[in-house]
Coordinates of C-alpha atoms and ligand atoms in Angstrom, one line a residue:
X51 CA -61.4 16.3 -123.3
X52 CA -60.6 12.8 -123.1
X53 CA -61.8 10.9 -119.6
X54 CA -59.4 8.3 -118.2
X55 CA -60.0 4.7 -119.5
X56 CA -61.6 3.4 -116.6
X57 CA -64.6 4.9 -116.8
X58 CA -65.6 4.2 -120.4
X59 CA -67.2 1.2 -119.9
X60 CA -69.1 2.4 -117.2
X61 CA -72.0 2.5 -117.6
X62 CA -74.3 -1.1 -119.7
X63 CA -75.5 0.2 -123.1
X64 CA -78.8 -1.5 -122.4
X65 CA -79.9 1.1 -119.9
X66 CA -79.3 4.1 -122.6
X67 CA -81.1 1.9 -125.0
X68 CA -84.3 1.5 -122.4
X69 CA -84.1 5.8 -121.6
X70 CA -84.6 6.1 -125.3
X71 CA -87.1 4.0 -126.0
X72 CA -89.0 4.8 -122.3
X73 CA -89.2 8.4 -123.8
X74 CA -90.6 7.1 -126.8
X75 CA -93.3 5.4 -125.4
X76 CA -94.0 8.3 -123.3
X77 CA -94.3 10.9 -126.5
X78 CA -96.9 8.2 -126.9
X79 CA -99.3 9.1 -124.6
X80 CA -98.4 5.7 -122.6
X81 CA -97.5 6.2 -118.4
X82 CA -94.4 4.2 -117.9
X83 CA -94.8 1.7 -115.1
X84 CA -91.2 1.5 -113.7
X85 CA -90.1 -1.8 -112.1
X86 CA -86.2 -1.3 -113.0
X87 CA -84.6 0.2 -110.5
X88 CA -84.8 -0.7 -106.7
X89 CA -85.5 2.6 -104.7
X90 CA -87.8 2.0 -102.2
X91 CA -91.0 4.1 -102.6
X92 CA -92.2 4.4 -99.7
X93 CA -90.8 7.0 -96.8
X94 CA -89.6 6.1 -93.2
X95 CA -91.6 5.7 -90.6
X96 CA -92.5 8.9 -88.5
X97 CA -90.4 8.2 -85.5
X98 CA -87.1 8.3 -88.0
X99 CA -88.4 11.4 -89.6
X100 CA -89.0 13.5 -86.2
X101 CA -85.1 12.2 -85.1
X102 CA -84.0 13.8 -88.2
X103 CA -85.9 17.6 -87.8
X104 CA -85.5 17.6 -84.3
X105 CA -81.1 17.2 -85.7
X106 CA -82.1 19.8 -87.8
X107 CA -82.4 22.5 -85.4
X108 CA -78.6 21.2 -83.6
X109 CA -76.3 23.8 -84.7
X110 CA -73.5 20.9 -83.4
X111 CA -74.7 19.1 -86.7
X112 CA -73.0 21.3 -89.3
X113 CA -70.0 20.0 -88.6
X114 CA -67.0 17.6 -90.4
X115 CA -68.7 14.9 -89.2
X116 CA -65.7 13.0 -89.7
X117 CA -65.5 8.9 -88.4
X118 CA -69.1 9.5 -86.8
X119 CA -71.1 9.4 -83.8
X120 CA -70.2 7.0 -81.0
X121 CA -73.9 6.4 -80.0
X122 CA -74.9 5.6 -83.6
X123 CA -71.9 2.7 -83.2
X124 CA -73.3 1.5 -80.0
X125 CA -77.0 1.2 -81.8
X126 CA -75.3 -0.6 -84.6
X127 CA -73.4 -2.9 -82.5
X128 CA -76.6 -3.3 -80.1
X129 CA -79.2 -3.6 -83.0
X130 CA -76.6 -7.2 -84.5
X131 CA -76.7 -8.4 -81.5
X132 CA -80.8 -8.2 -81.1
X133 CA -81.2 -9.3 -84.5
X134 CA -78.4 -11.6 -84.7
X135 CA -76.8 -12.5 -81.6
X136 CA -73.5 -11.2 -82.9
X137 CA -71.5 -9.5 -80.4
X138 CA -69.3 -6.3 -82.2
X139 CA -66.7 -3.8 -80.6
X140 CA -68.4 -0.7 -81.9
X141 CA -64.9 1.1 -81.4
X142 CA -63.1 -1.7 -83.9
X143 CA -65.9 -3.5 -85.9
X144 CA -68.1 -1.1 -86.9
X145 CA -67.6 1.6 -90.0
X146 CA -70.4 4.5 -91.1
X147 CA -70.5 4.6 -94.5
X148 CA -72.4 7.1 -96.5
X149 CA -75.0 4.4 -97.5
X150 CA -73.4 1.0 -98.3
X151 CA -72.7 1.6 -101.5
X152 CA -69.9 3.4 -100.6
X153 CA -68.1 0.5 -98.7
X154 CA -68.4 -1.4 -101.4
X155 CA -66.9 0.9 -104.1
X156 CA -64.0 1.5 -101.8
X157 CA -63.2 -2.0 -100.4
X158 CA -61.8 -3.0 -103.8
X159 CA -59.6 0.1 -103.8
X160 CA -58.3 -1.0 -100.7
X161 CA -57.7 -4.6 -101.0
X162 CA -57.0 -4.9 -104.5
X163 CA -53.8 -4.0 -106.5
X164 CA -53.8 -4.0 -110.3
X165 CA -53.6 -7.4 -111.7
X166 CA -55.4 -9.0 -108.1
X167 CA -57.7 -11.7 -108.9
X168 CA -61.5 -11.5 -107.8
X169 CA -64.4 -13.4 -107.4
X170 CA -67.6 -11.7 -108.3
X171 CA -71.3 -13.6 -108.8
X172 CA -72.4 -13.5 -112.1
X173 CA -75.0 -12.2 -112.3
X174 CA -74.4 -9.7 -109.7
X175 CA -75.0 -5.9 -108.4
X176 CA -73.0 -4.3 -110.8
X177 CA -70.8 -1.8 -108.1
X178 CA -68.6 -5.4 -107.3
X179 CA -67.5 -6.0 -110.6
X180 CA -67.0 -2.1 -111.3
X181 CA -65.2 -1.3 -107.8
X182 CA -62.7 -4.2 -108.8
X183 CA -62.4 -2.7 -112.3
X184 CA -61.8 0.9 -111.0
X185 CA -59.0 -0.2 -108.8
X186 CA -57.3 -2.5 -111.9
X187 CA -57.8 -6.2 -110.7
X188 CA -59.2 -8.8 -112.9
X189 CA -62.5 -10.4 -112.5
X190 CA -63.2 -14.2 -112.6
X191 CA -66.9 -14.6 -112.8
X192 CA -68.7 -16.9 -110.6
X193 CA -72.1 -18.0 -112.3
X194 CA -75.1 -18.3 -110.0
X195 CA -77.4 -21.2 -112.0
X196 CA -80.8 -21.9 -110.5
X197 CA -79.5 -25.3 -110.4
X198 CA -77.7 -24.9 -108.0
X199 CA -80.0 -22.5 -105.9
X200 CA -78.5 -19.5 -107.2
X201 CA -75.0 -20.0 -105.0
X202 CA -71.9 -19.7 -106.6
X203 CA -70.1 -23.5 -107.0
X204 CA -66.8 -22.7 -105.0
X205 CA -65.3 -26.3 -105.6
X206 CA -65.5 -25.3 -109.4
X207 CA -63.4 -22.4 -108.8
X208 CA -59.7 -23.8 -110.3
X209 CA -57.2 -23.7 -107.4
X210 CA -54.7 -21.4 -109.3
X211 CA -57.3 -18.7 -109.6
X212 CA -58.3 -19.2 -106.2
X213 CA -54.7 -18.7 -104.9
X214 CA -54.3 -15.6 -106.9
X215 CA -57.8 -14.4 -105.4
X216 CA -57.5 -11.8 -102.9
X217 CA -61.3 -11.0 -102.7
X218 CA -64.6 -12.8 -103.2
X219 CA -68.0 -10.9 -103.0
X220 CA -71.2 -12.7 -102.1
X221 CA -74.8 -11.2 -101.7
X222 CA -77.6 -13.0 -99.9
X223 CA -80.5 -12.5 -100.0
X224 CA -79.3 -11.4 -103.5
X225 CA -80.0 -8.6 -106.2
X226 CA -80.6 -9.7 -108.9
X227 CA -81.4 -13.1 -108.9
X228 CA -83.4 -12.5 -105.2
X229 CA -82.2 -16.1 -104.0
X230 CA -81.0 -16.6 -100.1
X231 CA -78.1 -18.7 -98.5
X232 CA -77.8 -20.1 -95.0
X233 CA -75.3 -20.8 -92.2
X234 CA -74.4 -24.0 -94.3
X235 CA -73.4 -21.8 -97.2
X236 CA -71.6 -19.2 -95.3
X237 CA -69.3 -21.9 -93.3
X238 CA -68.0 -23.5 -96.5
X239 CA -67.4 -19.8 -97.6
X240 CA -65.4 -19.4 -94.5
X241 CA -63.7 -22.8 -95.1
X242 CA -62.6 -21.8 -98.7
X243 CA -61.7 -18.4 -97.1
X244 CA -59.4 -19.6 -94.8
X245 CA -57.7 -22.1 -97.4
X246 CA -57.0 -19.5 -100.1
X247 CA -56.4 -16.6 -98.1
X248 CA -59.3 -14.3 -99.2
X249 CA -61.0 -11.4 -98.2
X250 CA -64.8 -12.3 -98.1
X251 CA -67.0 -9.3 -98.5
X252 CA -71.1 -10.2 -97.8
X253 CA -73.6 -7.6 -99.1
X254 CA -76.8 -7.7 -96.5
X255 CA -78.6 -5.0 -98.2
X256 CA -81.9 -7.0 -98.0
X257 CA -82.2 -9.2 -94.6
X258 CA -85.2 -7.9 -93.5
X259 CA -87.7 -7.6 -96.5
X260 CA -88.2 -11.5 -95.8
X261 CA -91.3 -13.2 -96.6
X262 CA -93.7 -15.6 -95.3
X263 CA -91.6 -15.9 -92.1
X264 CA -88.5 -16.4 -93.3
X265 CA -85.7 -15.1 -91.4
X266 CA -82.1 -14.4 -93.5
X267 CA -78.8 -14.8 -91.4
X268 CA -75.9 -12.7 -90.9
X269 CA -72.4 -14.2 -92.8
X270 CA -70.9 -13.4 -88.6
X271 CA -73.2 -15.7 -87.3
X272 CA -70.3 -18.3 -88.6
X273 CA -67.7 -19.3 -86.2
X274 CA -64.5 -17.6 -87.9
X275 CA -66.6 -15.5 -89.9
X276 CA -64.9 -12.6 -88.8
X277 CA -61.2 -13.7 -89.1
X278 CA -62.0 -13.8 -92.8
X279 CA -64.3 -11.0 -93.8
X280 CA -66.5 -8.2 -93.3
X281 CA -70.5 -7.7 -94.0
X282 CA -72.1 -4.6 -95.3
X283 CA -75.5 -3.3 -94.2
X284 CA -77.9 -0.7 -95.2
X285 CA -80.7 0.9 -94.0
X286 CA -82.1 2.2 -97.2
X287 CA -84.1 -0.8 -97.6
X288 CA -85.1 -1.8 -94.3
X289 CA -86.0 1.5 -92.9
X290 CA -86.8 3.2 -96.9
X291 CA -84.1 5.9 -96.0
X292 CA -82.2 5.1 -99.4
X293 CA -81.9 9.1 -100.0
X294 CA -79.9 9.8 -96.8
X295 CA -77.4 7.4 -97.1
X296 CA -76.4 6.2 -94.6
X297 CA -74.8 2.1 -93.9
X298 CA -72.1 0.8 -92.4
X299 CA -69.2 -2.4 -92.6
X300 CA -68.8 -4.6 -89.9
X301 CA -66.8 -7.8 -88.9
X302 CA -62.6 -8.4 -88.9
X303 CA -61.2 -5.1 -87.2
X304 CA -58.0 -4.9 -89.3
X305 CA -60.1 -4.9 -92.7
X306 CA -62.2 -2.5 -90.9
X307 CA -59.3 -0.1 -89.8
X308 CA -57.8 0.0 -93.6
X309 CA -61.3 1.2 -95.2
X310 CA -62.1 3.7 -92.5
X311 CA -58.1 4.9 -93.3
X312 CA -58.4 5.0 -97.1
X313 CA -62.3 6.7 -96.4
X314 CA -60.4 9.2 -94.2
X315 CA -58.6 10.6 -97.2
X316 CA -61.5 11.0 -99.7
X317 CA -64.6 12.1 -97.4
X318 CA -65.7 13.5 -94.2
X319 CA -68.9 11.4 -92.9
X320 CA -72.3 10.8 -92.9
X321 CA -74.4 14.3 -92.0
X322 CA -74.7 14.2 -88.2
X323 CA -78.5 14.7 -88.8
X324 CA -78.8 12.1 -90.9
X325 CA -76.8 9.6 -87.7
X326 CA -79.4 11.0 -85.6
X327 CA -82.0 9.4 -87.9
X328 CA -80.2 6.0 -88.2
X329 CA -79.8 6.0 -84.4
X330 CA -84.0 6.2 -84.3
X331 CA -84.0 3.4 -86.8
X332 CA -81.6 1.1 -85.1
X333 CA -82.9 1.7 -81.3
X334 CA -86.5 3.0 -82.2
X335 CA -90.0 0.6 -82.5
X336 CA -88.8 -2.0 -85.3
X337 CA -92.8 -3.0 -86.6
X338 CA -92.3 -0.4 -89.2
X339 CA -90.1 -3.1 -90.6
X340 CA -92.4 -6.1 -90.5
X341 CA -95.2 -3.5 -91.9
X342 CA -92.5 -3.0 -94.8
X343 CA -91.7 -6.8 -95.5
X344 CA -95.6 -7.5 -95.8
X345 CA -95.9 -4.6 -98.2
X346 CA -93.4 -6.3 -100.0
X347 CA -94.6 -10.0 -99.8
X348 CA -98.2 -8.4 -101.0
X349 CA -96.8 -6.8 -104.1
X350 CA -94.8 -10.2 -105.2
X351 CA -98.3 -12.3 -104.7
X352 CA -100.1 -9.6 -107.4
X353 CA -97.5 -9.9 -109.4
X354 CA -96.2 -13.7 -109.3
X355 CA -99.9 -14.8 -109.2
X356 CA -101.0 -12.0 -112.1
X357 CA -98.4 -13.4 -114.6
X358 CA -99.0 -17.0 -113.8
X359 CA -102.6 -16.8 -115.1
X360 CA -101.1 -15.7 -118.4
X361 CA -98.6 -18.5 -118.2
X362 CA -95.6 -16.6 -117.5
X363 CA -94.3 -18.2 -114.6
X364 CA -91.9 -17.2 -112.1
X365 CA -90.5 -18.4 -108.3
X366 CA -91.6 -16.4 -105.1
X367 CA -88.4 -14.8 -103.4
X368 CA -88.2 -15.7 -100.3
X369 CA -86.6 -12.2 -99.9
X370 CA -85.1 -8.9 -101.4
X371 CA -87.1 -6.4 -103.2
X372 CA -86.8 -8.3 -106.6
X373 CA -88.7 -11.0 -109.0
X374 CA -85.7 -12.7 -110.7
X375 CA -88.5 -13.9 -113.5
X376 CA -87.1 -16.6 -116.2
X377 CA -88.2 -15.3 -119.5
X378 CA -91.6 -16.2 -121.1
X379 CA -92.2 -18.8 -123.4
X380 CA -91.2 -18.0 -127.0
X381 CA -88.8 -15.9 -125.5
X382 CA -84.5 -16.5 -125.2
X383 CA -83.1 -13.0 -125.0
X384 CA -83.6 -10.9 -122.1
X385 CA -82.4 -7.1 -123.9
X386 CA -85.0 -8.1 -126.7
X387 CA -87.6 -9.2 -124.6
X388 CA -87.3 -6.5 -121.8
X389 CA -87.1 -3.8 -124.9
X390 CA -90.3 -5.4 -126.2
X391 CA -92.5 -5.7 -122.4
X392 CA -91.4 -1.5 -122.5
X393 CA -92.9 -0.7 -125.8
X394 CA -95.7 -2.8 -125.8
X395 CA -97.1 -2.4 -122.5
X396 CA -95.2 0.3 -121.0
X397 CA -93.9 -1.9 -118.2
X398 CA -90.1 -1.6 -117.5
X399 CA -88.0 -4.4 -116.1
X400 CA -83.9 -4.9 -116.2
X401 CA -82.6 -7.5 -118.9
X402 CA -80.8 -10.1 -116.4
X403 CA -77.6 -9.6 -118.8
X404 CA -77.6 -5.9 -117.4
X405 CA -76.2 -7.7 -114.1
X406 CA -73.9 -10.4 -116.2
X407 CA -73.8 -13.0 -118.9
X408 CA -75.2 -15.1 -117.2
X409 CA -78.4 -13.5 -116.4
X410 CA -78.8 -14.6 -120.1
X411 CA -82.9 -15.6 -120.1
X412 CA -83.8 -13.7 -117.0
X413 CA -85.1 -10.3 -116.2
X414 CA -84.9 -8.6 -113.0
X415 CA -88.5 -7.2 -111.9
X416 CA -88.3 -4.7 -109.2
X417 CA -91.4 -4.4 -107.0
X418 CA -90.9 -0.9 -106.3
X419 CA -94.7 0.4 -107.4
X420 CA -97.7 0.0 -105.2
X421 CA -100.2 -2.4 -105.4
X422 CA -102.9 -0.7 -107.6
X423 CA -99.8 0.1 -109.9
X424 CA -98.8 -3.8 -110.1
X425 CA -102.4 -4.5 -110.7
X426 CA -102.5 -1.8 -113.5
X427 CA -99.1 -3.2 -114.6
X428 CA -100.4 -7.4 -114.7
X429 CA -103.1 -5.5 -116.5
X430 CA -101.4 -4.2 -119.3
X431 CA -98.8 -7.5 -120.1
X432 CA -102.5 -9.9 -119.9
X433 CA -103.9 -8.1 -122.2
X434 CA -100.5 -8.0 -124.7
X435 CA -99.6 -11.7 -123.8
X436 CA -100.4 -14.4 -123.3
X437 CA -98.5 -17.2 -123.2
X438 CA -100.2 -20.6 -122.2
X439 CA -100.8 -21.4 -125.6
Ligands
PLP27 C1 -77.3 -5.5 -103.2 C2 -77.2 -4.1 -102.9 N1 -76.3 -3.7 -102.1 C3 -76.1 -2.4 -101.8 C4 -77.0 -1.4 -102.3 C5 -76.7 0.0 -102.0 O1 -77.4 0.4 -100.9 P1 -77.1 1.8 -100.2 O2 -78.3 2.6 -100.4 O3 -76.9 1.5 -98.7 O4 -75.8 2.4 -100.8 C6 -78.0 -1.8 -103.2 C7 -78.9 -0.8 -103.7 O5 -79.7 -1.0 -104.5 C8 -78.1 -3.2 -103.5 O6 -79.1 -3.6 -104.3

């Protein structure tokens, strides 16, 4: 049977290509070390755990749990304002969502009409440009160079696109290129926001794996953020609880109102034992997080100071759970070179191209393994490479 249109171009080629070849190298004898994909590996801390069995035994919790639980709204609303100083109406600003992902599928289905124009980084987490695509807009790229610190140049966006815009995603700190943006960036965001009439959507999946201090802001933080957009947050990175799913959209009320209508029609909540856990998260001891964020800021040292002794050098993040390394010398294709690391060494990494053209000469190294693993992995590319010659 014949599927729908929208969905054959799906999925990139070059992750097929990497299965085949991963299985290859494992009929090989060779263990695959697996930086591609960022799921946390380690599990949440004990306090989150317990909130979820003791849910368990709630025979309230099986259950529709329909728009969700008022005191998980109150912790989300409580837990910006600690972190942020952002003050949210938890009845009007706040949404569930099962895991942020699914806000950001569904926003584009809810804002966009076929033939909408929006903006998307380039390269960028692939669910943006696909949500946009599912719901029939068109997508006008918007290349993030390490010239210009990774932020997308919105003066160079021509003003007949821009007024035909109705949506423009940004991510900071970012997958895949792991750069960060400030309260500087954000305001002229709002400023272009307000001028064109756009609907800015802010990814916050990584604010709190930050490194060597550094301390990522919130999009609301700018005056008028919320007349002109909404900011997703997860808790699968901060509080490694990516399998329950479970984040949430916050900000302009109205936008707010129209995803939690069009959500209404297609599912029925986040498990109520699952709230329970992301109440513990929210309200509960927060070092867990810190203890997570130097885990983090460990594994980049092994591996940003492991490849720079073979001359492959790369920038520290600042934050996020990636290495957004520019390829080795010798190198210019990412799908070839990525291809190459797996079969010689075992190692996987993501072609940046996987996340946009313009990820051309990049590949995305996710530092999802622990540290004896990184070790084992800098290991196994020094003694394939070397590249100061
Ligand atoms: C930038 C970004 N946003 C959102 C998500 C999805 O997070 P969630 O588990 O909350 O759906 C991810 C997951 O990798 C991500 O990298």
């Amino acid at each position: 049977m014949q599927p729908a249109s929208r969905v054959a171009s799906l999925c990139a080629a070059v992750f097929n290509e990497m299965e085949v070849l991963k299985r290859q190298v494992e009929a090989r004898g060779l263990q695959v070390i697996n930086l591609g994909v960022g799921t946390p590996d380690r599990p949440p801390a004990p306090h989150i755990v317990e909130a979820m069995h003791r849910a368990l035994d709630n025979p309230q919790n099986y259950r529709y749990p329909l728009e969700g639980m008022p005191r998980l709204y109150r912790a989300v609303a409580g837990w910006y304002r600690r972190r942020f100083g952002v003050e949210l109406d938890p009845d009007r600003e706040v949404l569930v969502l099962m895991g942020s992902q699914d806000g950001l599928a569904h926003i584009a289905l809810a804002y966009i009409d076929p033939g909408d124009i929006a903006l998307v980084p380039d390269p960028g987490y692939p669910i943006y440009a696909c949500g946009i695509g599912l719901a029939g807009g068109e997508i006008y790229p918007l290349p993030l160079r390490a010239e210009n610190k990774f932020l997308p140049d919105l003066e160079a966006i021509p003003p007949e696109v821009a007024r035909r815009a109705r949506l423009l995603w940004i991510n900071y700190p970012n997958n895949p290129v792991a750069a960060v943006a400030d309260l500087g960036f954000f305001s002229r965001v709002v400023e272009f926001a307000r001028e064109y009439d756009v609907l800015v959507c802010h990814d916050l999946a990584y604010c709190e794996l930050a490194y060597d201090g550094f301390r990522p802001v919130s999009f609301l933080q700018v005056p008028g953020a919320r007349e002109v957009g909404i900011e997703f947050y997860s808790l699968s990175k901060t509080y490694n609880m990516a399998g329950c799913r479970i984040g949430f959209a916050v900000g302009n009320p109205a936008v707010i109102e129209v995803l939690a209508r069009l959500k209404s029609n297609i599912d029925y909540g986040v498990f109520q034992v699952v709230q329970e856990a992301g109440i513990a998260a929210l309200t509960g001891p927060q070092e867990c997080v810190q203890e997570n964020a130097r885990t983090y800021q460990r594994r980049r040292d092994i591996l940003v100071d492991g490849l720079a002794a073979i001359g492959w050098q790369m920038p520290k993040p600042q934050a996020s759970m990636f290495i957004w390394a520019p390829l080795p010398p010798g190198y210019s294709d990412s799908r070839q070179f990525a291809l190459e690391l797996l079969e010689r060494t075992g190692v996987i990494v993501i072609p940046g191209t996987a996340f946009g053209n313009c990820g051309q000469g990049y590949v995305r190294i996710a530092m999802v393994q622990d540290d004896t693993v990184l070790q084992e992995a800098v290991q196994r590319i020094s003694s394939c490479y070397d590249f100061r010659s």
